Amino acid sequence: MLLGTLVGCGGDKAEAPKAEKAASSAQADKATLTEADIAKLPVEEAVLTHAPEVPPAIARDHAAKVVVKMETVEKTMRLADGVDYNFWTFDGQVPGRFIRVREGDYIEFHLSNHPDSKMPHNIDLHGATGPGGGAEGSFTAPGHTSQFSFQALQPGLYVYHCAVAPVGMHIANGMYGLILVEPKEGLPKVDKEFYVMQGDFYTKGKYGEPGLQPFDMDKAIKEEADYVVFNGSVGALTGDNALKAKVGETVRLFVGNGGPNLTSSFHVIGEIFDKVYMEGGSKINENIQTTLVPAGGAAITEFKLDVPGNYVLVDHAIFRAFNKGALGILTAEGEENHAIYSGKQKDSVYLPEGQATQAMPEDKAPAAPVAANKDERVKAGKAIYDANCAACHQPNGEGVPNAFPPLAGSDYFKDDKLKAVDAVVKGLSGKITVNGKEYNSVMPAVSLNDEQVANVVTYVLNSWGNQGGEVTPNEVKSRR
Ligand SMILES: [Cu+2]
């Protein structure tokens, strides 16, 4: 939108795309209000919501003059545990508040810049037609308010952002959000709607380095993000902040990407999107695993929750999820449905090179040798550790800073070995503290039988200066 005039598409824009549209959809005649029409419109103030909330669906079947009031605020907030950042924001949070209007509405926008701001700010709404998407009409010095208006001509989910030079820096500091222009006929009803917006951050210190971290222009230019997060900070959608829904409900995610640099490969682990409004437009794609959300773009995804569990929102450029923060959780509560997802049904010993595959149903004795004493347990446990745990916790148990906590000398299970058993059989997510450092990540449950869990945890207890002791298969069983 902002670049429209520069690349010269302003002139041809009216012709070519319009012809296509007439053939493809109901948008053939964009509703345009005259100034006389606008004077007669009912006036209402927009309901704006902070992420992950979404304003209620539009109930009107006619156009209105919608008054939107937003304030730009520069403030220091948490980027990750122990890490602060001087964010520039719309309405005090990242992303800015969600705006919801109807196709054909007339939006009267009031942008105030807080008197404590050091910078002028403005707003470029990708859902507005006009120079800079409103940027020119909304340039606002600290302690001032600007007003401009536009007609929401085309339905879709659009990004808005600040576009004051240096534009990249205003966006990198958090100045973006979403505006939904509902089509006239509305969107189909769903049970839950959420607002999720990705952004990349560039700090002088590397990921997790504590303290107030200044913006790093060099890294931003090289596109070497230290943080890639949903809704403005690491953990904004995990632990107590996880999104919540119930089995049987339909969920709609309004997903935006503020950038400034990175394209998101948006994916929800364990779900398939029934529908994706591609790039936030009118075309619907179905049965999608991962959808691209460009910087300065959006997508609407919809799915029905069939079985309970934690569904993990990620940027599937996966190091961003597990090492830079682009991870959120949607918790679905409700009845299991083993016909849709069984959980692990059985484990069998696999003997390659022509030998028979031996079944190992749960009710029969395991074919693998059973450890007779603690020493045998430790020995068997090492092999299990190397195969199942070392990739994350490292062969020497030291973990990876800010990603995988140490098992060597860990005080997390020092007084209660069963906490280590629980981590393996149930998985572990949310905020935990290990040796004074916070972790807020996800460890998936590891599929091992009781004997194997007993062995691997006994190995961990007797390695790297840990407390010693033994865990038996019966103790593991009692924790399932
Ligand atoms: Cu700005």
XYZ file of C-alpha atoms and ligand atoms in Angstrom:
481
model
C 0.000 0.000 0.000
C 2.687 2.438 1.035
C 4.803 1.516 -1.968
C 1.871 1.661 -4.359
C 2.691 5.058 -5.701
C 6.387 4.274 -6.004
C 5.992 1.171 -8.118
C 3.431 2.870 -10.296
C 0.562 0.446 -9.824
C -1.738 3.258 -8.760
C -2.855 3.889 -12.331
C -3.396 0.380 -13.701
C -4.773 -0.901 -10.429
C -8.310 0.107 -11.269
C -8.450 -1.869 -14.500
C -6.868 -5.303 -14.535
C -7.704 -6.666 -11.079
C -11.269 -5.382 -11.318
C -12.060 -7.379 -14.422
C -10.857 -10.541 -12.699
C -12.901 -9.812 -9.639
C -16.106 -9.308 -11.583
C -15.748 -12.833 -12.853
C -14.792 -14.407 -9.576
C -16.769 -12.922 -6.736
C -19.403 -10.712 -5.289
C -17.051 -7.777 -5.120
C -17.769 -6.674 -8.665
C -19.118 -3.344 -7.582
C -17.217 -1.923 -4.678
C -19.694 -0.067 -2.550
C -18.633 3.524 -2.612
C -20.329 6.062 -0.418
C -20.675 9.662 -1.504
C -20.032 12.452 0.953
C -23.791 12.943 1.192
C -24.230 9.241 2.106
C -21.539 9.522 4.762
C -23.273 12.448 6.440
C -26.334 10.237 6.971
C -24.520 7.197 8.399
C -25.147 6.091 11.967
C -22.044 6.690 14.079
C -20.493 4.163 16.437
C -17.220 3.808 18.302
C -15.184 0.715 17.401
C -14.688 -1.994 20.002
C -10.925 -2.625 19.993
C -9.302 -5.591 21.724
C -5.833 -6.520 22.861
C -4.442 -9.849 21.569
C -5.399 -12.652 21.817
C -8.980 -11.331 22.115
C -10.979 -10.484 18.999
C -13.864 -7.963 18.918
C -17.358 -9.461 18.490
C -18.649 -10.180 14.995
C -20.395 -7.290 13.273
C -24.148 -7.613 13.735
C -25.105 -4.736 11.383
C -26.409 -5.314 7.859
C -25.692 -1.744 6.782
C -22.773 0.664 6.660
C -21.818 2.868 9.603
C -19.361 5.595 10.380
C -16.990 3.833 12.770
C -14.806 5.965 15.008
C -11.455 4.360 15.860
C -9.274 5.927 18.549
C -5.731 4.720 18.994
C -2.721 5.971 20.892
C 0.956 5.390 20.179
C 2.995 4.739 23.319
C 6.699 4.021 23.786
C 7.287 1.824 26.792
C 9.627 -0.713 28.341
C 8.128 -4.183 28.699
C 9.151 -7.814 29.026
C 10.408 -9.482 25.826
C 11.413 -12.716 27.549
C 12.014 -13.713 31.144
C 14.712 -11.369 32.458
C 14.841 -9.512 29.138
C 13.264 -6.072 28.699
C 12.877 -4.042 25.562
C 11.830 -0.492 24.785
C 8.789 -1.216 22.619
C 7.032 1.319 20.441
C 3.367 0.367 20.411
C -0.166 1.034 19.327
C -2.138 1.201 22.577
C 0.612 -0.064 24.846
C 0.953 -3.650 23.668
C 2.393 -5.685 20.809
C 0.539 -6.264 18.587
C -1.722 -3.202 18.644
C -5.441 -3.603 19.262
C -7.578 -5.513 16.782
C -9.946 -3.381 14.683
C -13.093 -4.993 13.235
C -15.270 -3.189 10.693
C -17.633 -4.104 7.864
C -17.001 -3.840 4.140
C -18.397 -0.460 3.061
C -17.969 1.207 6.459
C -16.545 4.711 6.711
C -13.762 4.792 9.293
C -12.911 8.005 11.078
C -9.479 7.418 12.570
C -8.070 9.415 15.485
C -4.401 8.740 16.176
C -2.933 10.277 19.313
C 0.775 10.202 20.095
C 1.441 10.159 23.848
C 3.208 13.328 25.103
C 6.053 11.201 26.555
C 6.936 9.783 23.127
C 10.305 10.704 21.679
C 9.287 9.932 18.102
C 6.530 10.990 15.754
C 4.379 8.045 14.612
C 1.675 7.365 12.043
C -0.385 4.465 10.724
C -0.439 2.703 7.354
C -3.525 0.488 7.172
C -3.261 -2.109 4.428
C -7.060 -2.164 4.427
C -7.279 1.495 3.402
C -7.085 2.786 -0.144
C -5.189 6.049 -0.408
C -1.613 7.364 -0.271
C 0.398 5.490 2.327
C -2.714 3.689 3.551
C -3.305 6.666 5.810
C 0.334 7.262 6.667
C 0.357 10.775 5.254
C -2.854 11.787 6.944
C -1.838 10.410 10.301
C 1.720 11.660 10.862
C 1.538 12.725 14.504
C 4.110 14.487 16.685
C 4.358 13.631 20.409
C 1.459 15.202 22.305
C -0.710 15.604 19.188
C -3.766 13.883 17.691
C -4.382 13.449 13.962
C -7.612 12.577 12.235
C -8.190 11.055 8.805
C -10.934 8.898 7.302
C -11.263 6.175 4.711
C -13.818 3.796 3.250
C -13.206 0.099 3.817
C -13.716 -0.831 0.176
C -12.467 -4.410 0.167
C -13.021 -7.218 2.682
C -10.061 -9.077 4.150
C -7.698 -9.352 7.072
C -5.133 -6.583 6.842
C -2.000 -5.535 8.689
C -1.556 -2.006 9.955
C 1.798 -0.596 10.985
C 3.679 2.588 11.642
C 5.429 3.963 8.584
C 7.543 6.810 9.927
C 11.187 6.684 8.846
C 13.137 4.618 9.579
C 10.111 2.425 8.869
C 11.947 -0.800 9.608
C 12.838 0.396 13.071
C 9.287 1.441 13.980
C 8.020 -1.971 12.886
C 10.896 -3.847 14.531
C 10.018 -2.113 17.788
C 6.488 -3.517 17.680
C 4.300 -1.041 15.805
C 1.826 -3.317 14.034
C -1.580 -4.912 14.409
C -4.555 -6.230 12.427
C -7.743 -4.761 10.994
C -10.459 -7.123 9.803
C -12.841 -5.818 7.159
C -15.680 -8.337 7.323
C -17.379 -9.082 4.018
C -20.927 -7.675 3.830
C -22.437 -11.106 4.349
C -20.227 -11.626 7.432
C -17.970 -14.563 8.235
C -19.432 -17.986 9.077
C -20.067 -18.428 12.788
C -17.387 -20.214 14.814
C -17.104 -20.985 18.534
C -13.789 -19.276 19.280
C -11.772 -16.564 17.604
C -8.217 -15.583 18.524
C -5.754 -12.898 17.455
C -2.162 -14.069 16.962
C 0.543 -11.929 15.413
C 4.145 -12.834 14.770
C 7.071 -10.438 14.818
C 10.873 -10.620 14.742
C 13.111 -8.687 17.151
C 16.759 -7.648 16.961
C 18.681 -7.048 20.174
C 22.282 -6.139 21.015
C 22.547 -9.230 23.235
C 21.783 -12.660 21.910
C 18.600 -14.618 22.741
C 17.999 -14.679 26.471
C 20.803 -12.301 27.426
C 19.263 -10.563 30.444
C 18.621 -6.879 31.050
C 17.218 -4.034 28.961
C 18.237 -4.895 25.410
C 18.640 -2.103 22.854
C 17.567 -2.483 19.222
C 20.373 -3.663 16.904
C 20.143 -2.024 13.478
C 22.950 -4.131 11.963
C 21.251 -7.399 12.829
C 17.931 -6.035 11.548
C 19.497 -5.174 8.199
C 21.095 -8.616 7.997
C 17.732 -10.152 9.006
C 19.397 -12.068 11.832
C 16.584 -12.122 14.350
C 17.356 -12.876 17.983
C 13.672 -13.311 18.834
C 10.738 -14.457 16.746
C 7.602 -14.296 18.854
C 3.828 -14.425 18.825
C 2.008 -11.507 20.448
C 5.048 -9.503 21.443
C 7.015 -11.682 23.843
C 8.368 -15.149 24.489
C 5.639 -17.078 26.320
C 2.770 -14.695 25.447
C 0.735 -17.783 24.470
C 2.106 -20.515 26.752
C 1.572 -21.572 30.356
C -1.206 -19.530 31.971
C -1.491 -17.530 28.737
C -2.297 -20.554 26.553
C -5.362 -20.205 24.338
C -8.273 -22.312 25.582
C -11.050 -24.144 23.758
C -13.099 -27.318 24.018
C -13.284 -30.492 21.988
C -16.053 -30.127 19.412
C -15.538 -26.391 19.034
C -14.571 -24.638 15.840
C -11.662 -22.244 16.138
C -10.710 -19.333 13.913
C -7.245 -17.831 14.173
C -6.640 -14.376 12.757
C -2.920 -14.650 12.103
C -0.825 -11.642 11.197
C 2.862 -11.114 10.630
C 4.326 -7.719 11.421
C 7.804 -8.791 10.373
C 9.742 -6.579 9.790
C 11.709 -9.247 7.911
C 10.688 -12.860 8.260
C 7.950 -14.789 6.476
C 6.104 -17.141 8.827
C 5.485 -20.811 8.010
C 2.497 -20.888 10.328
C 1.578 -24.350 11.600
C -0.395 -25.834 14.477
C 1.193 -29.108 15.604
C -1.476 -31.815 15.706
C -4.097 -29.981 13.641
C -4.971 -29.631 9.988
C -6.575 -26.363 8.941
C -10.010 -27.157 7.528
C -9.958 -23.768 5.823
C -7.390 -21.077 5.165
C -8.360 -17.691 3.795
C -5.100 -17.396 1.930
C -3.131 -14.256 2.700
C -6.226 -12.958 4.490
C -8.129 -12.513 1.224
C -11.309 -14.060 -0.144
C -9.890 -17.285 -1.622
C -10.374 -20.276 0.640
C -8.020 -23.220 0.540
C -8.866 -26.450 2.354
C -7.002 -29.152 4.278
C -3.815 -27.193 4.857
C -0.903 -28.181 7.112
C 1.231 -25.028 7.038
C 0.332 -21.652 5.606
C 2.673 -18.854 4.639
C 2.103 -15.524 6.307
C 4.296 -12.887 4.670
C 5.793 -9.965 6.537
C 3.104 -7.295 6.323
C 0.480 -9.939 5.567
C -2.075 -12.166 7.243
C -4.075 -15.382 6.994
C -7.267 -16.664 8.567
C -7.190 -20.321 9.573
C -10.118 -22.415 10.799
C -10.289 -25.881 12.291
C -12.475 -28.040 14.484
C -11.024 -29.600 17.622
C -11.646 -33.344 17.489
C -9.551 -34.652 20.376
C -8.237 -33.074 23.586
C -4.632 -32.044 24.120
C -2.131 -29.259 23.699
C -1.855 -28.020 20.140
C 1.347 -26.089 19.544
C 1.351 -22.972 17.372
C 4.710 -22.577 15.671
C 6.566 -20.917 12.881
C 7.607 -24.195 11.257
C 10.947 -22.656 10.315
C 11.459 -24.641 13.443
C 14.540 -23.188 15.113
C 12.451 -20.024 15.468
C 9.921 -22.003 17.493
C 12.222 -23.849 19.840
C 15.128 -21.408 20.030
C 13.719 -17.938 19.338
C 10.288 -17.973 20.935
C 7.779 -18.523 18.081
C 5.711 -20.990 20.032
C 2.221 -20.854 21.525
C -0.229 -23.371 22.932
C -3.912 -23.968 22.314
C -5.328 -26.270 24.989
C -8.386 -28.294 24.051
C -10.304 -29.842 26.921
C -12.840 -32.619 26.551
C -13.433 -36.291 25.969
C -10.837 -38.521 24.340
C -11.844 -40.105 21.044
C -9.615 -43.117 20.486
C -11.186 -43.784 17.130
C -9.666 -40.511 15.886
C -6.429 -40.627 17.827
C -5.451 -43.689 19.837
C -2.336 -42.610 21.655
C 0.438 -45.212 21.560
C -1.169 -48.618 21.046
C 1.791 -50.965 21.290
C 5.510 -51.220 21.134
C 7.210 -54.178 19.491
C 10.776 -55.303 19.204
C 12.026 -54.849 15.679
C 14.634 -57.313 14.432
C 15.925 -56.288 11.014
C 17.592 -58.364 8.300
C 15.044 -61.070 7.770
C 14.381 -61.884 11.391
C 10.832 -62.022 12.612
C 9.215 -58.936 14.124
C 8.195 -59.962 17.598
C 4.994 -58.533 18.989
C 5.219 -57.133 22.480
C 1.695 -56.503 23.675
C 1.430 -54.686 26.979
C -0.064 -57.598 28.882
C 2.841 -59.938 28.144
C 6.310 -59.788 29.653
C 8.604 -57.476 27.704
C 11.004 -59.293 25.420
C 13.824 -56.882 26.250
C 16.069 -57.980 29.131
C 14.915 -56.729 32.512
C 17.479 -55.065 34.732
C 18.156 -57.192 37.811
C 19.821 -54.482 39.889
C 20.720 -50.817 39.930
C 23.974 -51.231 38.024
C 22.246 -53.016 35.171
C 19.591 -50.309 35.183
C 22.189 -47.563 34.857
C 23.890 -49.423 32.035
C 20.655 -50.027 30.097
C 19.576 -46.461 30.848
C 22.618 -44.945 29.160
C 21.686 -46.459 25.801
C 18.120 -45.211 26.199
C 19.383 -41.761 27.140
C 21.695 -41.527 24.146
C 18.891 -42.539 21.801
C 16.029 -40.529 23.314
C 17.245 -37.599 25.366
C 20.740 -36.580 24.265
C 19.577 -34.707 21.179
C 18.002 -32.070 23.412
C 19.665 -32.388 26.813
C 23.072 -33.153 25.220
C 25.217 -36.270 25.754
C 26.869 -34.732 28.829
C 23.517 -33.653 30.332
C 24.423 -29.982 30.232
C 21.494 -28.953 28.037
C 21.480 -25.962 25.672
C 21.298 -22.458 27.173
C 17.815 -20.942 26.917
C 16.401 -23.954 25.121
C 16.917 -27.256 26.947
C 17.540 -27.274 30.698
C 20.482 -29.222 32.134
C 19.980 -32.650 33.667
C 23.545 -32.505 35.047
C 23.293 -31.218 38.613
C 19.655 -30.217 38.051
C 17.916 -28.962 41.181
C 14.538 -29.494 39.499
C 14.252 -33.153 40.533
C 16.934 -33.123 43.270
C 14.425 -33.605 46.093
C 11.915 -35.650 44.114
C 13.146 -38.135 41.518
C 9.540 -38.712 40.423
C 9.471 -35.218 38.893
C 11.997 -36.554 36.368
C 9.756 -39.585 35.755
C 6.783 -37.275 35.207
C 8.713 -35.195 32.667
C 9.417 -38.317 30.607
C 6.002 -40.009 30.787
C 3.767 -36.929 30.653
C 5.965 -34.389 28.919
C 6.602 -30.968 30.418
C 5.605 -27.472 29.341
C 5.281 -24.025 30.826
C 7.572 -22.071 33.062
C 10.076 -24.017 35.172
C 13.241 -22.961 36.977
C 16.353 -25.137 36.815
C 19.448 -24.064 38.738
C 18.190 -20.480 38.940
C 17.423 -20.115 35.214
C 13.920 -20.014 33.808
C 12.793 -22.165 30.909
C 9.423 -21.827 29.234
C 9.332 -24.422 26.547
C 7.831 -27.767 25.639
C 9.214 -31.242 26.193
C 7.048 -33.835 24.446
C 6.295 -37.041 26.378
C 8.784 -39.760 25.380
C 7.248 -43.104 24.340
C 9.062 -45.619 26.523
C 7.734 -48.514 28.585
C 7.948 -48.584 32.405
C 11.189 -50.578 32.424
C 12.842 -48.187 29.966
C 11.739 -45.079 31.876
C 13.000 -46.614 35.132
C 16.337 -47.300 33.471
C 16.811 -43.924 31.834
C 15.852 -41.949 34.931
C 18.074 -44.157 37.118
C 20.900 -43.443 34.670
C 20.241 -39.699 34.944
C 20.127 -39.898 38.766
C 23.522 -41.627 38.814
C 25.305 -39.416 36.289
C 26.974 -36.004 36.210
C 27.050 -35.428 39.968
C 23.317 -36.003 40.489
C 21.912 -37.380 43.754
C 21.995 -41.108 42.948
C 19.177 -43.524 43.795
C 16.999 -45.809 41.731
C 13.589 -45.698 40.081
C 11.674 -48.972 39.615
C 9.196 -49.863 36.859
C 6.451 -49.997 39.501
C 7.158 -46.430 40.538
C 6.946 -45.390 36.889
C 3.646 -47.242 36.521
C 2.200 -45.347 39.482
C 2.875 -42.041 37.652
C 1.107 -42.918 34.389
Cu 6.192 4.761 14.748
